[in-house]
Coordinates of C-alpha atoms in Angstrom, one line a residue:
X1 CA 13.5 -244.9 230.5
X2 CA 14.6 -241.6 229.2
X3 CA 17.7 -242.0 230.5
X4 CA 18.2 -244.8 228.6
X5 CA 16.9 -243.6 225.2
X6 CA 20.0 -240.5 226.0
X7 CA 22.4 -243.1 226.5
X8 CA 21.4 -244.9 222.8
X9 CA 20.9 -241.2 220.9
X10 CA 24.8 -240.4 222.6
X11 CA 26.0 -243.8 220.9
X12 CA 25.0 -243.5 218.0
X13 CA 26.1 -239.8 217.3
X14 CA 29.7 -241.2 217.9
X15 CA 29.0 -244.1 215.5
X16 CA 30.4 -243.3 211.9
X17 CA 28.5 -245.6 208.9
X18 CA 25.7 -246.5 208.4
X19 CA 24.2 -249.6 207.6
X20 CA 23.8 -250.3 203.4
X21 CA 20.3 -251.3 203.9
X22 CA 18.2 -250.0 206.5
X23 CA 20.6 -246.1 207.3
X24 CA 20.3 -246.7 210.8
X25 CA 24.3 -245.8 212.0
X26 CA 26.3 -248.5 212.3
X27 CA 29.8 -248.7 211.6
X28 CA 31.0 -252.6 212.7
X29 CA 32.0 -255.1 209.2
X30 CA 30.4 -258.9 210.2
X31 CA 29.6 -261.9 208.2
X32 CA 31.4 -262.5 204.4
X33 CA 29.4 -259.7 202.1
X34 CA 31.0 -258.0 199.7
X35 CA 29.3 -255.2 197.4
X36 CA 28.0 -257.5 194.6
X37 CA 28.9 -254.5 192.1
X38 CA 32.7 -252.9 193.2
X39 CA 33.6 -256.2 195.9
X40 CA 34.7 -254.3 198.5
X41 CA 33.3 -256.0 202.3
X42 CA 29.3 -254.5 203.2
X43 CA 28.8 -252.5 206.3
X44 CA 25.4 -254.0 207.4
X45 CA 23.5 -254.2 211.1
X46 CA 23.7 -257.4 212.9
X47 CA 19.6 -257.0 212.7
X48 CA 20.1 -256.6 208.7
X49 CA 22.6 -260.1 208.6
X50 CA 20.1 -262.1 210.4
X51 CA 17.0 -261.1 208.6
X52 CA 19.1 -261.9 205.3
X53 CA 20.5 -265.3 206.9
X54 CA 16.2 -266.3 208.0
X55 CA 15.4 -264.7 204.7
X56 CA 12.9 -262.3 206.1
X57 CA 14.3 -259.5 204.1
X58 CA 17.0 -261.0 201.5
X59 CA 19.8 -258.6 200.8
X60 CA 20.1 -258.2 197.5
X61 CA 21.6 -256.5 194.5
X62 CA 20.2 -253.2 195.4
X63 CA 22.4 -253.1 199.1
X64 CA 25.4 -251.6 197.6
X65 CA 28.4 -249.7 199.3
X66 CA 28.7 -245.6 199.6
X67 CA 30.4 -245.4 196.6
X68 CA 28.6 -247.3 194.3
X69 CA 25.2 -245.3 195.3
X70 CA 27.0 -242.7 195.4
X71 CA 27.9 -242.7 191.9
X72 CA 25.4 -244.8 190.7
X73 CA 27.0 -247.6 189.8
X74 CA 24.7 -250.4 189.7
X75 CA 26.6 -253.4 187.6
X76 CA 30.1 -254.6 187.3
X77 CA 29.7 -253.7 183.5
X78 CA 29.1 -249.6 184.6
X79 CA 32.1 -249.8 187.2
X80 CA 34.0 -251.1 183.7
X81 CA 33.2 -248.4 181.7
X82 CA 33.7 -245.8 184.5
X83 CA 37.0 -247.3 185.0
X84 CA 37.7 -247.0 181.3
X85 CA 36.2 -243.3 181.3
X86 CA 38.9 -241.9 183.7
X87 CA 41.5 -243.9 182.1
X88 CA 40.7 -242.9 178.4
X89 CA 40.5 -239.2 180.1
X90 CA 43.7 -239.6 182.3
X91 CA 45.9 -240.8 179.6
X92 CA 44.2 -237.8 177.4
X93 CA 45.5 -235.2 179.8
X94 CA 48.7 -237.6 179.7
X95 CA 48.8 -236.5 175.8
X96 CA 48.4 -232.3 175.7
X97 CA 51.2 -232.1 178.3
X98 CA 53.4 -234.3 175.8
X99 CA 52.1 -232.1 173.2
X100 CA 52.8 -229.1 174.4
X101 CA 56.3 -230.0 175.4
X102 CA 55.5 -231.2 179.4
X103 CA 59.1 -231.0 181.3
X104 CA 58.4 -232.7 184.5
X105 CA 60.1 -231.5 187.0
X106 CA 63.6 -231.6 188.3
X107 CA 63.6 -233.6 191.0
X108 CA 65.6 -232.8 194.1
X109 CA 65.1 -235.3 196.2
X110 CA 67.0 -236.1 199.9
X111 CA 70.4 -233.7 197.8
X112 CA 70.4 -230.8 200.5
X113 CA 71.1 -233.3 203.3
X114 CA 73.1 -235.2 201.2
X115 CA 77.1 -235.0 202.6
X116 CA 78.9 -233.6 200.5
X117 CA 81.5 -236.5 199.9
X118 CA 85.2 -236.9 200.0
X119 CA 87.1 -234.5 197.6
X120 CA 91.2 -235.6 198.9
X121 CA 92.6 -233.8 195.7
X122 CA 91.1 -231.3 195.3
X123 CA 89.6 -231.6 191.6
X124 CA 87.1 -229.3 190.9
X125 CA 86.6 -230.9 187.4
X126 CA 83.8 -233.4 186.8
X127 CA 81.7 -235.5 184.2
X128 CA 77.9 -236.0 184.7
X129 CA 76.3 -238.4 181.7
X130 CA 72.7 -239.9 181.5
X131 CA 70.8 -236.6 181.2
X132 CA 68.2 -235.4 179.1
X133 CA 69.4 -234.5 175.6
X134 CA 66.1 -233.5 174.5
X135 CA 65.4 -231.2 178.1
X136 CA 68.6 -230.3 179.6
X137 CA 69.8 -226.7 179.7
X138 CA 72.4 -224.1 181.1
X139 CA 69.6 -223.0 183.9
X140 CA 67.9 -226.7 184.7
X141 CA 71.5 -228.1 185.4
X142 CA 72.3 -225.1 187.6
X143 CA 69.0 -225.5 189.6
X144 CA 69.7 -229.3 190.4
X145 CA 73.5 -228.5 190.9
X146 CA 73.1 -225.6 193.8
X147 CA 74.1 -224.9 195.6
X148 CA 77.2 -225.6 193.8
X149 CA 78.6 -222.9 192.3
X150 CA 79.3 -223.4 188.8
X151 CA 82.3 -221.8 186.5
X152 CA 82.3 -223.6 182.6
X153 CA 79.9 -226.4 181.2
X154 CA 81.7 -227.6 178.2
X155 CA 78.1 -229.1 176.5
X156 CA 79.2 -232.5 174.7
X157 CA 77.6 -232.6 171.6
X158 CA 77.7 -235.4 168.0
X159 CA 80.6 -234.6 165.8
X160 CA 77.9 -234.9 162.8
X161 CA 74.8 -234.1 164.1
X162 CA 76.0 -231.2 166.4
X163 CA 73.3 -232.6 168.4
X164 CA 73.8 -232.7 172.4
X165 CA 73.6 -236.4 173.8
X166 CA 73.3 -235.9 177.5
X167 CA 76.9 -236.0 178.8
X168 CA 78.9 -232.8 180.2
X169 CA 82.1 -231.7 182.1
X170 CA 82.1 -229.2 184.3
X171 CA 83.9 -226.5 186.3
X172 CA 83.4 -225.9 189.9
X173 CA 84.6 -223.0 192.1
X174 CA 86.4 -224.9 194.3
X175 CA 86.6 -228.5 195.4
X176 CA 84.1 -228.3 198.0
X177 CA 81.5 -227.7 195.4
X178 CA 83.0 -230.7 193.6
X179 CA 82.0 -232.8 196.8
X180 CA 78.1 -231.6 196.8
X181 CA 77.8 -232.7 193.3
X182 CA 78.8 -235.7 193.3
X183 CA 76.8 -236.4 196.5
X184 CA 73.6 -235.6 193.8
X185 CA 75.6 -238.5 191.8
X186 CA 72.2 -241.3 191.1
X187 CA 69.4 -238.6 191.3
X188 CA 66.8 -238.5 189.2
X189 CA 66.9 -235.3 186.4
X190 CA 64.2 -234.7 183.8
X191 CA 63.1 -238.5 184.7
X192 CA 66.8 -239.6 184.6
X193 CA 69.4 -241.1 186.4
X194 CA 72.1 -239.5 186.1
X195 CA 75.9 -240.1 186.6
X196 CA 78.5 -237.9 187.8
X197 CA 82.0 -238.3 188.8
X198 CA 85.4 -236.7 189.1
X199 CA 87.5 -235.9 186.0
X200 CA 90.6 -234.1 186.4
X201 CA 91.6 -232.3 183.1
X202 CA 94.8 -233.7 181.5
X203 CA 97.3 -232.1 181.3
X204 CA 97.8 -232.1 177.8
X205 CA 94.5 -230.2 177.1
X206 CA 92.8 -226.3 177.6
X207 CA 90.3 -226.3 180.6
X208 CA 88.3 -225.0 181.2
X209 CA 88.2 -223.9 176.9
X210 CA 86.5 -221.0 176.0
X211 CA 83.1 -220.3 175.6
X212 CA 82.7 -222.5 177.8
X213 CA 81.3 -220.2 180.8
X214 CA 78.6 -219.6 182.2
X215 CA 76.1 -216.8 182.4
X216 CA 75.9 -214.7 185.2

């Protein structure tokens, strides 16, 4: 008897959960019963299920999942109110970030592992577009284009308003740098999918143009 009792204790210690009705150690889902509040499958032991089926001890609405018990959620109305409250709190935090000129992090996923694009013509001038006009600046662009060495940036602006509209020409130090920049085409920077292509300067144009050298 002592040995059998010890074996049962060891088995109980290894059980991960407990019956939601009688709270004895139990970790097997049986039957089709679900939490009456949130609808997840109920963790109820064999004895409690059999007692419910025989009408000896019914599994009423008070038998809920551990999460609903922990959060004191007793019905679907309270569950809906909790979810709405969490959503309002999330929206409030999001609005606060936007009001405080929140800047999303620069996403350079896989950028360091992408292989530089071929550049047989040794072009060192590139055209970038679809950048975030409100938040893009020199420091953010240089961070995104690392490890390429950018020497000049020509920000393209509206002729009437003078506002930057999300496109720019850049000059890089070497053809290899240009290939690594082109490899970033299609990545997300400040929430926008940037587009990059080689753009050789026209023979009639002055390039790099004055006052476009990046600050050291």
